[in-house]
């Protein structure tokens, strides 16, 4: 029985952290002793070490036996796997998208670059995407593994467990209706923007006090105001579009086409702003000129402001491009459903 | 995967489905693990120990079985018997099984 005791202890050591480990060990010992006794009776001889070895060999390696008692042998089980994959796809796509934007902004803001510098920035961007994706994967897997272990199935109902009603299929697809308040709000907002940039540009500036006097450094540069007439055209067109929508009460092919045209125009303006001289006056030098401004902080802030401005333009251009794609898709859907 | 492996897997799946019913049906009288194993084997259903013992624990956790340690025999043994909950479930499982057998008989005839 010495070997059986050692075998049971070996299995016990490898058992997962489940309740009643001692019980499992005692039951296993009892079973093995029954089996050994049975074997001895059948063979007509007394149980010896050789018979024990034979029995234990048949019963299997301690590790394998211990594994059969693991109630959750999966990191993420079948119950949660579809949800795990879905979230993983969304997060990895978002991470890749975000890091690509960051890399694109770097490429734009650091230009002009030599070929090697460009390759380096792109290479680093790719590495960042890979490492961020791996980190996201690890974190999501960790969260799901914890839920798998600590949230019993009865307490963690997934969407597919909920009652589904086929009547939901009979509901008409969302119409192209617009919400009037959104259009009104947009018109008001565009008016404010037009009036600020055209008539009160001094509002956008850095206010600071020197002695007893407030001073203002304008933020927007001359380069910005050079493109203001084009921006005004785009804004007025936006007001017209919102007016059209308010009157029609819904999106139509004509309003979609008009909206796409405005957005393309906005991207063109964005391109000029991005590739031309900086649209903001905040530079390391202009900040250093402010009394009491730390030179190092001025350097960092100035660089950040310059790169940030171009980054924002690039981001707005990108989001506008996405909007165009969405509008085109919606327009085709609308066309096919007519 | 070879044909033989595929066959083994399918057979394993088929057997896995019936073990719960077989175990519950044999525990109207209390049995300890090894005696249950032999009881099933004597009736032609070979079940691996690595399958049976964790299954007994799971069924007990689900409230379908009850167990008690008995110390009066040659060695301490854990005896299992079907619980009131298990007794309520068993006829339903039997009915399901009869339905499956009847359908499959027709299909395979």
Short mmCIF file of C-alpha atoms in Angstrom, two decimals:
data_model
loop_
_atom_site.label_atom_id
_atom_site.label_comp_id
_atom_site.label_asym_id
_atom_site.label_seq_id
_atom_site.Cartn_x
_atom_site.Cartn_y
_atom_site.Cartn_z
CA UNK A 1 0.00 0.00 0.00
CA UNK A 2 3.05 2.26 0.27
CA UNK A 3 2.98 3.06 -3.42
CA UNK A 4 -0.76 3.77 -3.37
CA UNK A 5 -0.29 6.25 -0.53
CA UNK A 6 2.51 8.00 -2.40
CA UNK A 7 0.47 7.99 -5.60
CA UNK A 8 -2.52 9.55 -3.80
CA UNK A 9 -0.25 12.20 -2.30
CA UNK A 10 1.16 12.93 -5.77
CA UNK A 11 -2.34 13.34 -7.21
CA UNK A 12 -3.32 15.52 -4.21
CA UNK A 13 -0.38 17.83 -4.82
CA UNK A 14 -1.51 18.35 -8.40
CA UNK A 15 -5.21 18.79 -7.75
CA UNK A 16 -6.65 22.13 -8.78
CA UNK A 17 -7.76 24.46 -6.00
CA UNK A 18 -11.17 22.90 -5.58
CA UNK A 19 -13.21 22.30 -2.48
CA UNK A 20 -12.85 18.88 -0.83
CA UNK A 21 -9.32 18.01 -1.90
CA UNK A 22 -8.92 15.77 1.13
CA UNK A 23 -12.15 14.02 0.16
CA UNK A 24 -10.84 13.38 -3.32
CA UNK A 25 -7.63 11.92 -1.92
CA UNK A 26 -9.49 9.66 0.52
CA UNK A 27 -11.87 8.45 -2.16
CA UNK A 28 -9.02 7.78 -4.57
CA UNK A 29 -7.13 5.81 -1.93
CA UNK A 30 -10.23 3.81 -1.07
CA UNK A 31 -10.90 3.05 -4.75
CA UNK A 32 -7.31 2.00 -5.46
CA UNK A 33 -7.31 -0.28 -2.43
CA UNK A 34 -10.61 -1.83 -3.60
CA UNK A 35 -9.18 -2.35 -7.05
CA UNK A 36 -6.02 -3.89 -5.69
CA UNK A 37 -8.01 -6.24 -3.49
CA UNK A 38 -10.20 -7.19 -6.42
CA UNK A 39 -7.17 -7.84 -8.57
CA UNK A 40 -5.56 -10.02 -5.88
CA UNK A 41 -8.73 -12.06 -5.47
CA UNK A 42 -9.07 -12.63 -9.20
CA UNK A 43 -5.44 -13.70 -9.56
CA UNK A 44 -5.57 -15.87 -6.44
CA UNK A 45 -2.48 -14.36 -4.84
CA UNK A 46 -1.83 -11.70 -2.25
CA UNK A 47 -1.36 -8.11 -3.34
CA UNK A 48 2.30 -7.15 -3.71
CA UNK A 49 4.31 -4.25 -4.99
CA UNK A 50 4.35 -5.58 -8.55
CA UNK A 51 0.54 -5.70 -8.53
CA UNK A 52 0.42 -2.14 -7.16
CA UNK A 53 2.71 -0.95 -9.95
CA UNK A 54 0.53 -2.68 -12.52
CA UNK A 55 -2.59 -1.08 -11.08
CA UNK A 56 -1.13 2.41 -10.84
CA UNK A 57 0.23 2.18 -14.37
CA UNK A 58 -3.28 1.41 -15.60
CA UNK A 59 -4.84 4.14 -13.49
CA UNK A 60 -2.65 6.76 -15.13
CA UNK A 61 -0.13 9.48 -14.37
CA UNK A 62 -0.98 11.56 -11.26
CA UNK A 63 -1.05 14.73 -13.32
CA UNK A 64 -3.66 13.29 -15.70
CA UNK A 65 -5.80 11.98 -12.86
CA UNK A 66 -5.63 15.35 -11.07
CA UNK A 67 -6.63 17.17 -14.27
CA UNK A 68 -9.91 15.23 -14.47
CA UNK A 69 -11.03 17.00 -11.29
CA UNK A 70 -10.54 20.48 -12.75
CA UNK A 71 -14.04 21.96 -13.10
CA UNK A 72 -12.79 24.71 -15.44
CA UNK A 73 -10.16 23.21 -17.71
CA UNK A 74 -10.42 26.19 -20.07
CA UNK A 75 -8.91 29.64 -19.79
CA UNK A 76 -12.04 30.94 -21.50
CA UNK A 77 -14.77 28.32 -21.80
CA UNK A 78 -17.29 27.70 -24.59
CA UNK A 79 -19.92 29.78 -22.72
CA UNK A 80 -17.90 32.98 -23.08
CA UNK A 81 -15.72 32.24 -26.09
CA UNK A 82 -17.91 33.94 -28.75
CA UNK A 83 -18.14 37.10 -26.61
CA UNK A 84 -14.38 36.95 -25.97
CA UNK A 85 -13.62 36.77 -29.70
CA UNK A 86 -16.06 39.59 -30.48
CA UNK A 87 -14.56 41.97 -27.90
CA UNK A 88 -11.06 40.97 -28.93
CA UNK A 89 -11.78 41.85 -32.56
CA UNK A 90 -13.24 45.25 -31.65
CA UNK A 91 -10.40 46.16 -29.28
CA UNK A 92 -7.61 44.98 -31.59
CA UNK A 93 -9.20 46.89 -34.49
CA UNK A 94 -9.52 50.01 -32.32
CA UNK A 95 -5.92 49.71 -31.10
CA UNK A 96 -4.62 49.20 -34.64
CA UNK A 97 -6.70 52.12 -35.88
CA UNK A 98 -5.57 54.42 -33.05
CA UNK A 99 -1.90 53.55 -33.42
CA UNK A 100 -2.10 53.97 -37.20
CA UNK A 101 -3.50 57.46 -36.72
CA UNK A 102 -0.72 58.29 -34.27
CA UNK A 103 1.89 57.03 -36.76
CA UNK A 104 0.24 58.95 -39.60
CA UNK A 105 0.27 62.13 -37.51
CA UNK A 106 3.94 61.55 -36.73
CA UNK A 107 4.73 61.11 -40.41
CA UNK A 108 2.89 64.31 -41.27
CA UNK A 109 4.22 66.43 -38.43
CA UNK A 110 7.83 65.28 -38.74
CA UNK A 111 7.91 65.84 -42.50
CA UNK A 112 10.04 66.53 -44.43
CA UNK A 113 11.97 63.35 -43.59
CA UNK A 114 14.62 61.30 -45.28
CA UNK A 115 13.66 57.85 -46.55
CA UNK A 116 15.37 56.20 -43.58
CA UNK A 117 13.59 58.43 -41.06
CA UNK A 118 10.27 57.65 -42.69
CA UNK A 119 11.01 53.92 -42.56
CA UNK A 120 12.00 54.27 -38.90
CA UNK A 121 8.78 56.06 -37.96
CA UNK A 122 6.65 53.51 -39.86
CA UNK A 123 8.64 50.60 -38.39
CA UNK A 124 8.19 51.94 -34.87
CA UNK A 125 4.49 52.46 -35.60
CA UNK A 126 4.11 48.83 -36.67
CA UNK A 127 5.98 47.63 -33.59
CA UNK A 128 3.70 49.76 -31.42
CA UNK A 129 0.63 48.24 -33.06
CA UNK A 130 1.95 44.72 -32.41
CA UNK A 131 2.92 45.39 -28.79
CA UNK A 132 -0.30 47.28 -28.01
CA UNK A 133 -2.35 44.48 -29.60
CA UNK A 134 -0.54 41.84 -27.56
CA UNK A 135 -1.08 43.86 -24.38
CA UNK A 136 -4.78 44.30 -25.23
CA UNK A 137 -5.11 40.57 -25.93
CA UNK A 138 -3.47 39.74 -22.59
CA UNK A 139 -5.69 42.10 -20.62
CA UNK A 140 -8.90 40.88 -22.26
CA UNK A 141 -7.91 37.24 -21.78
CA UNK A 142 -7.15 37.96 -18.12
CA UNK A 143 -10.55 39.58 -17.53
CA UNK A 144 -12.38 36.73 -19.25
CA UNK A 145 -10.37 34.10 -17.41
CA UNK A 146 -11.33 35.74 -14.09
CA UNK A 147 -15.00 35.85 -15.08
CA UNK A 148 -14.78 32.19 -16.16
CA UNK A 149 -13.52 31.20 -12.75
CA UNK A 150 -15.43 33.46 -10.42
CA UNK A 151 -18.79 34.15 -12.12
CA UNK A 152 -21.03 31.06 -12.10
CA UNK A 153 -22.95 30.44 -15.33
CA UNK A 154 -26.26 31.12 -13.55
CA UNK A 155 -25.15 34.61 -12.57
CA UNK A 156 -23.51 35.59 -15.81
CA UNK A 157 -26.05 35.47 -18.56
CA UNK A 158 -24.83 36.34 -22.02
CA UNK A 159 -26.92 38.08 -24.67
CA UNK A 160 -27.69 34.84 -26.48
CA UNK A 161 -29.35 33.50 -23.33
CA UNK A 162 -31.89 36.30 -23.45
CA UNK A 163 -35.26 35.71 -25.03
CA UNK A 164 -35.24 36.69 -28.66
CA UNK A 165 -38.42 37.75 -30.37
CA UNK A 166 -38.71 37.16 -34.14
CA UNK A 167 -41.23 40.03 -34.21
CA UNK A 168 -38.16 42.30 -34.08
CA UNK A 169 -37.47 41.23 -37.69
CA UNK A 170 -40.78 42.73 -38.78
CA UNK A 171 -39.86 46.23 -37.64
CA UNK A 172 -39.18 48.54 -40.58
CA UNK A 173 -35.55 49.63 -40.94
CA UNK A 174 -34.76 53.05 -39.48
CA UNK A 175 -36.10 55.73 -41.84
CA UNK A 176 -33.90 58.56 -43.04
CA UNK A 177 -35.73 60.95 -40.75
CA UNK A 178 -33.72 63.71 -39.12
CA UNK A 179 -34.08 65.22 -35.69
CA UNK A 180 -34.95 68.92 -36.06
CA UNK A 181 -33.12 69.98 -32.91
CA UNK A 182 -29.85 68.56 -34.23
CA UNK A 183 -30.08 70.68 -37.36
CA UNK A 184 -31.05 73.81 -35.40
CA UNK A 185 -28.18 73.27 -33.00
CA UNK A 186 -25.77 72.77 -35.91
CA UNK A 187 -26.91 76.01 -37.59
CA UNK A 188 -26.52 78.00 -34.34
CA UNK A 189 -23.08 76.49 -33.75
CA UNK A 190 -21.87 77.30 -37.28
CA UNK A 191 -23.09 80.91 -36.91
CA UNK A 192 -21.12 81.27 -33.71
CA UNK A 193 -18.01 79.81 -35.38
CA UNK A 194 -18.33 82.12 -38.38
CA UNK A 195 -18.78 85.21 -36.21
CA UNK A 196 -15.85 84.37 -33.96
CA UNK A 197 -13.35 83.64 -36.72
CA UNK A 198 -14.45 86.53 -38.93
CA UNK A 199 -15.29 89.27 -36.48
CA UNK A 200 -13.74 88.43 -33.12
CA UNK A 201 -10.59 86.38 -33.81
CA UNK A 202 -8.86 88.09 -30.86
CA UNK A 203 -10.96 85.90 -28.52
CA UNK A 204 -8.78 82.97 -29.50
CA UNK A 205 -5.53 83.85 -27.80
CA UNK A 206 -3.37 83.35 -24.75
CA UNK A 207 -4.29 85.83 -22.04
CA UNK A 208 -1.64 86.65 -19.48
CA UNK A 209 -0.92 89.38 -16.97
CA UNK A 210 2.25 91.39 -16.95
CA UNK A 211 2.48 93.96 -14.18
CA UNK A 212 -1.08 95.20 -13.85
CA UNK A 213 -1.89 94.78 -17.49
CA UNK A 214 -3.58 91.90 -19.39
CA UNK A 215 -1.87 90.96 -22.58
CA UNK A 216 -3.11 88.69 -25.36
CA UNK A 217 -1.06 86.66 -27.79
CA UNK A 218 -3.22 85.64 -30.74
CA UNK A 219 -3.09 81.92 -31.35
CA UNK A 220 -4.16 81.76 -35.00
CA UNK A 221 -1.53 82.73 -37.55
CA UNK A 222 -1.85 84.65 -40.75
CA UNK A 223 -1.76 81.35 -42.65
CA UNK A 224 -5.06 80.39 -41.01
CA UNK A 225 -6.77 83.62 -42.03
CA UNK A 226 -5.54 83.20 -45.59
CA UNK A 227 -7.81 80.14 -45.89
CA UNK A 228 -10.70 81.68 -43.95
CA UNK A 229 -12.69 82.68 -47.07
CA UNK A 230 -12.72 79.04 -48.21
CA UNK A 231 -13.74 77.92 -44.72
CA UNK A 232 -16.56 80.47 -44.78
CA UNK A 233 -17.82 78.96 -48.03
CA UNK A 234 -17.82 75.50 -46.41
CA UNK A 235 -19.61 76.78 -43.28
CA UNK A 236 -22.26 78.63 -45.27
CA UNK A 237 -22.79 75.50 -47.35
CA UNK A 238 -23.25 73.56 -44.10
CA UNK A 239 -25.91 76.05 -42.99
CA UNK A 240 -27.67 75.60 -46.34
CA UNK A 241 -27.51 71.84 -46.00
CA UNK A 242 -29.01 71.94 -42.50
CA UNK A 243 -31.73 74.25 -43.81
CA UNK A 244 -32.50 71.76 -46.60
CA UNK A 245 -32.72 68.95 -44.09
CA UNK A 246 -35.02 70.95 -41.83
CA UNK A 247 -37.39 71.63 -44.70
CA UNK A 248 -37.40 68.10 -46.08
CA UNK A 249 -37.47 66.48 -42.64
CA UNK A 250 -35.27 63.65 -43.87
CA UNK A 251 -32.13 62.77 -45.76
CA UNK A 252 -32.59 62.57 -49.52
CA UNK A 253 -30.22 61.62 -52.31
CA UNK A 254 -29.73 65.31 -53.17
CA UNK A 255 -28.91 66.30 -49.56
CA UNK A 256 -26.53 63.34 -49.26
CA UNK A 257 -24.71 64.40 -52.44
CA UNK A 258 -24.52 67.99 -51.19
CA UNK A 259 -23.20 66.82 -47.84
CA UNK A 260 -20.53 64.66 -49.54
CA UNK A 261 -19.48 67.61 -51.71
CA UNK A 262 -19.09 69.85 -48.64
CA UNK A 263 -17.01 67.23 -46.86
CA UNK A 264 -14.71 66.74 -49.86
CA UNK A 265 -14.28 70.51 -49.94
CA UNK A 266 -13.45 70.50 -46.21
CA UNK A 267 -10.80 67.82 -46.77
CA UNK A 268 -9.24 69.95 -49.51
CA UNK A 269 -9.09 72.92 -47.12
CA UNK A 270 -7.65 70.61 -44.46
CA UNK A 271 -4.95 69.52 -46.90
CA UNK A 272 -3.94 73.16 -47.52
CA UNK A 273 -3.87 73.87 -43.78
CA UNK A 274 -1.82 70.76 -43.11
CA UNK A 275 0.78 71.21 -45.80
CA UNK A 276 1.11 74.98 -45.66
CA UNK A 277 2.71 77.13 -42.96
CA UNK A 278 1.53 76.53 -39.42
CA UNK A 279 -1.93 77.87 -38.61
CA UNK A 280 -1.00 78.73 -35.03
CA UNK A 281 1.46 81.26 -33.72
CA UNK A 282 2.31 79.41 -30.54
CA UNK A 283 5.93 78.34 -30.87
CA UNK A 284 8.76 77.80 -28.43
CA UNK A 285 10.06 81.27 -29.31
CA UNK A 286 6.72 83.04 -28.80
CA UNK A 287 6.31 81.40 -25.39
CA UNK A 288 9.86 82.21 -24.32
CA UNK A 289 9.07 85.86 -25.07
CA UNK A 290 6.44 85.79 -22.32
CA UNK A 291 7.88 87.18 -19.11
CA UNK A 292 8.55 84.51 -16.50
CA UNK A 293 7.94 81.56 -18.85
CA UNK A 294 10.42 78.76 -18.24
CA UNK A 295 12.59 78.20 -21.33
CA UNK A 296 12.41 74.40 -21.16
CA UNK A 297 8.63 74.40 -20.65
CA UNK A 298 8.32 76.86 -23.54
CA UNK A 299 10.30 74.52 -25.78
CA UNK A 300 8.13 71.51 -24.91
CA UNK A 301 4.81 73.37 -25.05
CA UNK A 302 5.72 75.13 -28.27
CA UNK A 303 6.65 71.88 -30.00
CA UNK A 304 3.54 70.18 -28.65
CA UNK A 305 1.30 72.99 -29.83
CA UNK A 306 2.77 72.94 -33.34
CA UNK A 307 2.54 69.17 -33.68
CA UNK A 308 -0.83 69.06 -31.91
CA UNK A 309 -2.39 71.54 -34.33
CA UNK A 310 -1.32 69.48 -37.33
CA UNK A 311 -2.42 66.32 -35.55
CA UNK A 312 -5.88 67.75 -34.96
CA UNK A 313 -6.19 68.79 -38.61
CA UNK A 314 -5.13 65.31 -39.76
CA UNK A 315 -7.61 63.71 -37.37
CA UNK A 316 -10.47 65.94 -38.51
CA UNK A 317 -9.61 65.14 -42.14
CA UNK A 318 -9.64 61.45 -41.36
CA UNK A 319 -12.97 61.60 -39.52
CA UNK A 320 -14.44 63.62 -42.38
CA UNK A 321 -13.25 60.96 -44.83
CA UNK A 322 -14.98 58.30 -42.70
CA UNK A 323 -18.13 60.44 -42.73
CA UNK A 324 -17.98 60.56 -46.53
CA UNK A 325 -17.74 56.77 -46.72
CA UNK A 326 -20.68 56.44 -44.31
CA UNK A 327 -22.73 58.90 -46.35
CA UNK A 328 -21.98 57.05 -49.59
CA UNK A 329 -23.00 53.73 -48.02
CA UNK A 330 -26.21 55.25 -46.63
CA UNK A 331 -26.97 56.82 -49.99
CA UNK A 332 -26.63 53.51 -51.82
CA UNK A 333 -28.76 51.76 -49.22
CA UNK A 334 -31.37 54.46 -49.61
CA UNK A 335 -31.22 54.09 -53.40
CA UNK A 336 -31.62 50.31 -53.30
CA UNK A 337 -34.51 50.47 -50.83
CA UNK A 338 -36.42 52.94 -53.03
CA UNK B 1 -7.30 13.14 -37.84
CA UNK B 2 -7.58 9.53 -38.97
CA UNK B 3 -10.89 7.72 -39.50
CA UNK B 4 -10.26 5.64 -36.41
CA UNK B 5 -9.68 8.78 -34.30
CA UNK B 6 -12.85 10.34 -35.66
CA UNK B 7 -14.78 7.20 -34.80
CA UNK B 8 -13.30 7.16 -31.29
CA UNK B 9 -14.28 10.79 -30.77
CA UNK B 10 -17.85 10.25 -31.94
CA UNK B 11 -18.23 7.16 -29.77
CA UNK B 12 -16.82 9.09 -26.81
CA UNK B 13 -19.34 11.88 -27.38
CA UNK B 14 -22.21 9.38 -27.61
CA UNK B 15 -21.18 7.64 -24.39
CA UNK B 16 -20.59 10.90 -22.57
CA UNK B 17 -24.20 11.82 -23.20
CA UNK B 18 -25.61 8.67 -21.60
CA UNK B 19 -23.33 8.35 -18.57
CA UNK B 20 -25.32 10.82 -16.45
CA UNK B 21 -28.52 8.90 -17.11
CA UNK B 22 -26.81 5.55 -16.48
CA UNK B 23 -25.32 6.75 -13.18
CA UNK B 24 -28.55 8.29 -11.90
CA UNK B 25 -30.49 5.15 -12.85
CA UNK B 26 -28.13 2.93 -10.83
CA UNK B 27 -28.08 4.98 -7.65
CA UNK B 28 -31.53 4.32 -6.25
CA UNK B 29 -29.53 2.08 -3.89
CA UNK B 30 -26.37 3.61 -2.48
CA UNK B 31 -23.08 2.64 -4.08
CA UNK B 32 -19.49 3.64 -3.58
CA UNK B 33 -17.46 4.65 -6.59
CA UNK B 34 -15.77 1.35 -7.34
CA UNK B 35 -18.93 -0.71 -6.78
CA UNK B 36 -20.82 1.60 -9.15
CA UNK B 37 -18.06 1.22 -11.71
CA UNK B 38 -18.39 -2.57 -11.50
CA UNK B 39 -22.19 -2.38 -11.58
CA UNK B 40 -22.10 -0.39 -14.79
CA UNK B 41 -19.41 -2.63 -16.25
CA UNK B 42 -21.40 -5.79 -15.40
CA UNK B 43 -24.28 -4.39 -17.42
CA UNK B 44 -22.04 -3.66 -20.38
CA UNK B 45 -21.23 0.03 -19.86
CA UNK B 46 -17.50 0.52 -19.38
CA UNK B 47 -16.79 3.89 -17.78
CA UNK B 48 -13.33 5.25 -17.13
CA UNK B 49 -12.56 6.09 -13.46
CA UNK B 50 -11.26 9.44 -14.64
CA UNK B 51 -14.73 10.16 -15.97
CA UNK B 52 -16.84 8.64 -13.23
CA UNK B 53 -15.40 10.22 -10.09
CA UNK B 54 -15.41 13.82 -11.30
CA UNK B 55 -18.94 13.20 -12.65
CA UNK B 56 -20.12 11.98 -9.25
CA UNK B 57 -18.73 15.13 -7.66
CA UNK B 58 -20.40 17.32 -10.29
CA UNK B 59 -23.77 15.63 -9.87
CA UNK B 60 -23.48 16.03 -6.12
CA UNK B 61 -22.67 19.74 -6.52
CA UNK B 62 -25.75 20.06 -8.74
CA UNK B 63 -27.85 18.49 -5.99
CA UNK B 64 -28.76 15.38 -7.98
CA UNK B 65 -26.78 13.04 -5.72
CA UNK B 66 -26.02 12.83 -2.02
CA UNK B 67 -22.95 11.22 -0.51
CA UNK B 68 -21.84 10.00 2.86
CA UNK B 69 -18.61 8.49 4.18
CA UNK B 70 -19.03 5.09 5.85
CA UNK B 71 -16.27 3.90 8.14
CA UNK B 72 -17.59 0.57 9.33
CA UNK B 73 -16.24 -1.56 6.46
CA UNK B 74 -12.71 -2.74 5.61
CA UNK B 75 -11.82 0.80 4.59
CA UNK B 76 -13.61 4.16 4.60
CA UNK B 77 -15.85 4.43 1.57
CA UNK B 78 -17.88 7.25 0.15
CA UNK B 79 -21.38 6.12 -0.74
CA UNK B 80 -23.53 7.91 -3.29
CA UNK B 81 -27.30 7.81 -3.64
CA UNK B 82 -29.76 9.69 -5.81
CA UNK B 83 -31.25 12.78 -4.08
CA UNK B 84 -34.87 13.94 -4.06
CA UNK B 85 -33.96 16.41 -6.79
CA UNK B 86 -32.33 13.63 -8.81
CA UNK B 87 -35.44 11.43 -8.36
CA UNK B 88 -37.57 14.20 -9.84
CA UNK B 89 -35.23 14.58 -12.81
CA UNK B 90 -34.72 10.88 -13.60
CA UNK B 91 -38.17 10.12 -15.11
CA UNK B 92 -37.84 13.15 -17.37
CA UNK B 93 -34.40 12.01 -18.52
CA UNK B 94 -35.73 8.49 -19.10
CA UNK B 95 -38.55 9.87 -21.23
CA UNK B 96 -36.09 11.96 -23.25
CA UNK B 97 -33.90 8.93 -23.74
CA UNK B 98 -36.85 6.77 -24.86
CA UNK B 99 -37.74 9.47 -27.39
CA UNK B 100 -34.19 9.60 -28.73
CA UNK B 101 -33.99 5.80 -29.00
CA UNK B 102 -37.34 5.63 -30.79
CA UNK B 103 -36.36 8.34 -33.28
CA UNK B 104 -32.95 6.86 -33.93
CA UNK B 105 -34.39 3.37 -34.35
CA UNK B 106 -36.68 4.68 -37.07
CA UNK B 107 -33.85 6.60 -38.69
CA UNK B 108 -31.42 3.72 -38.68
CA UNK B 109 -33.92 1.03 -39.68
#
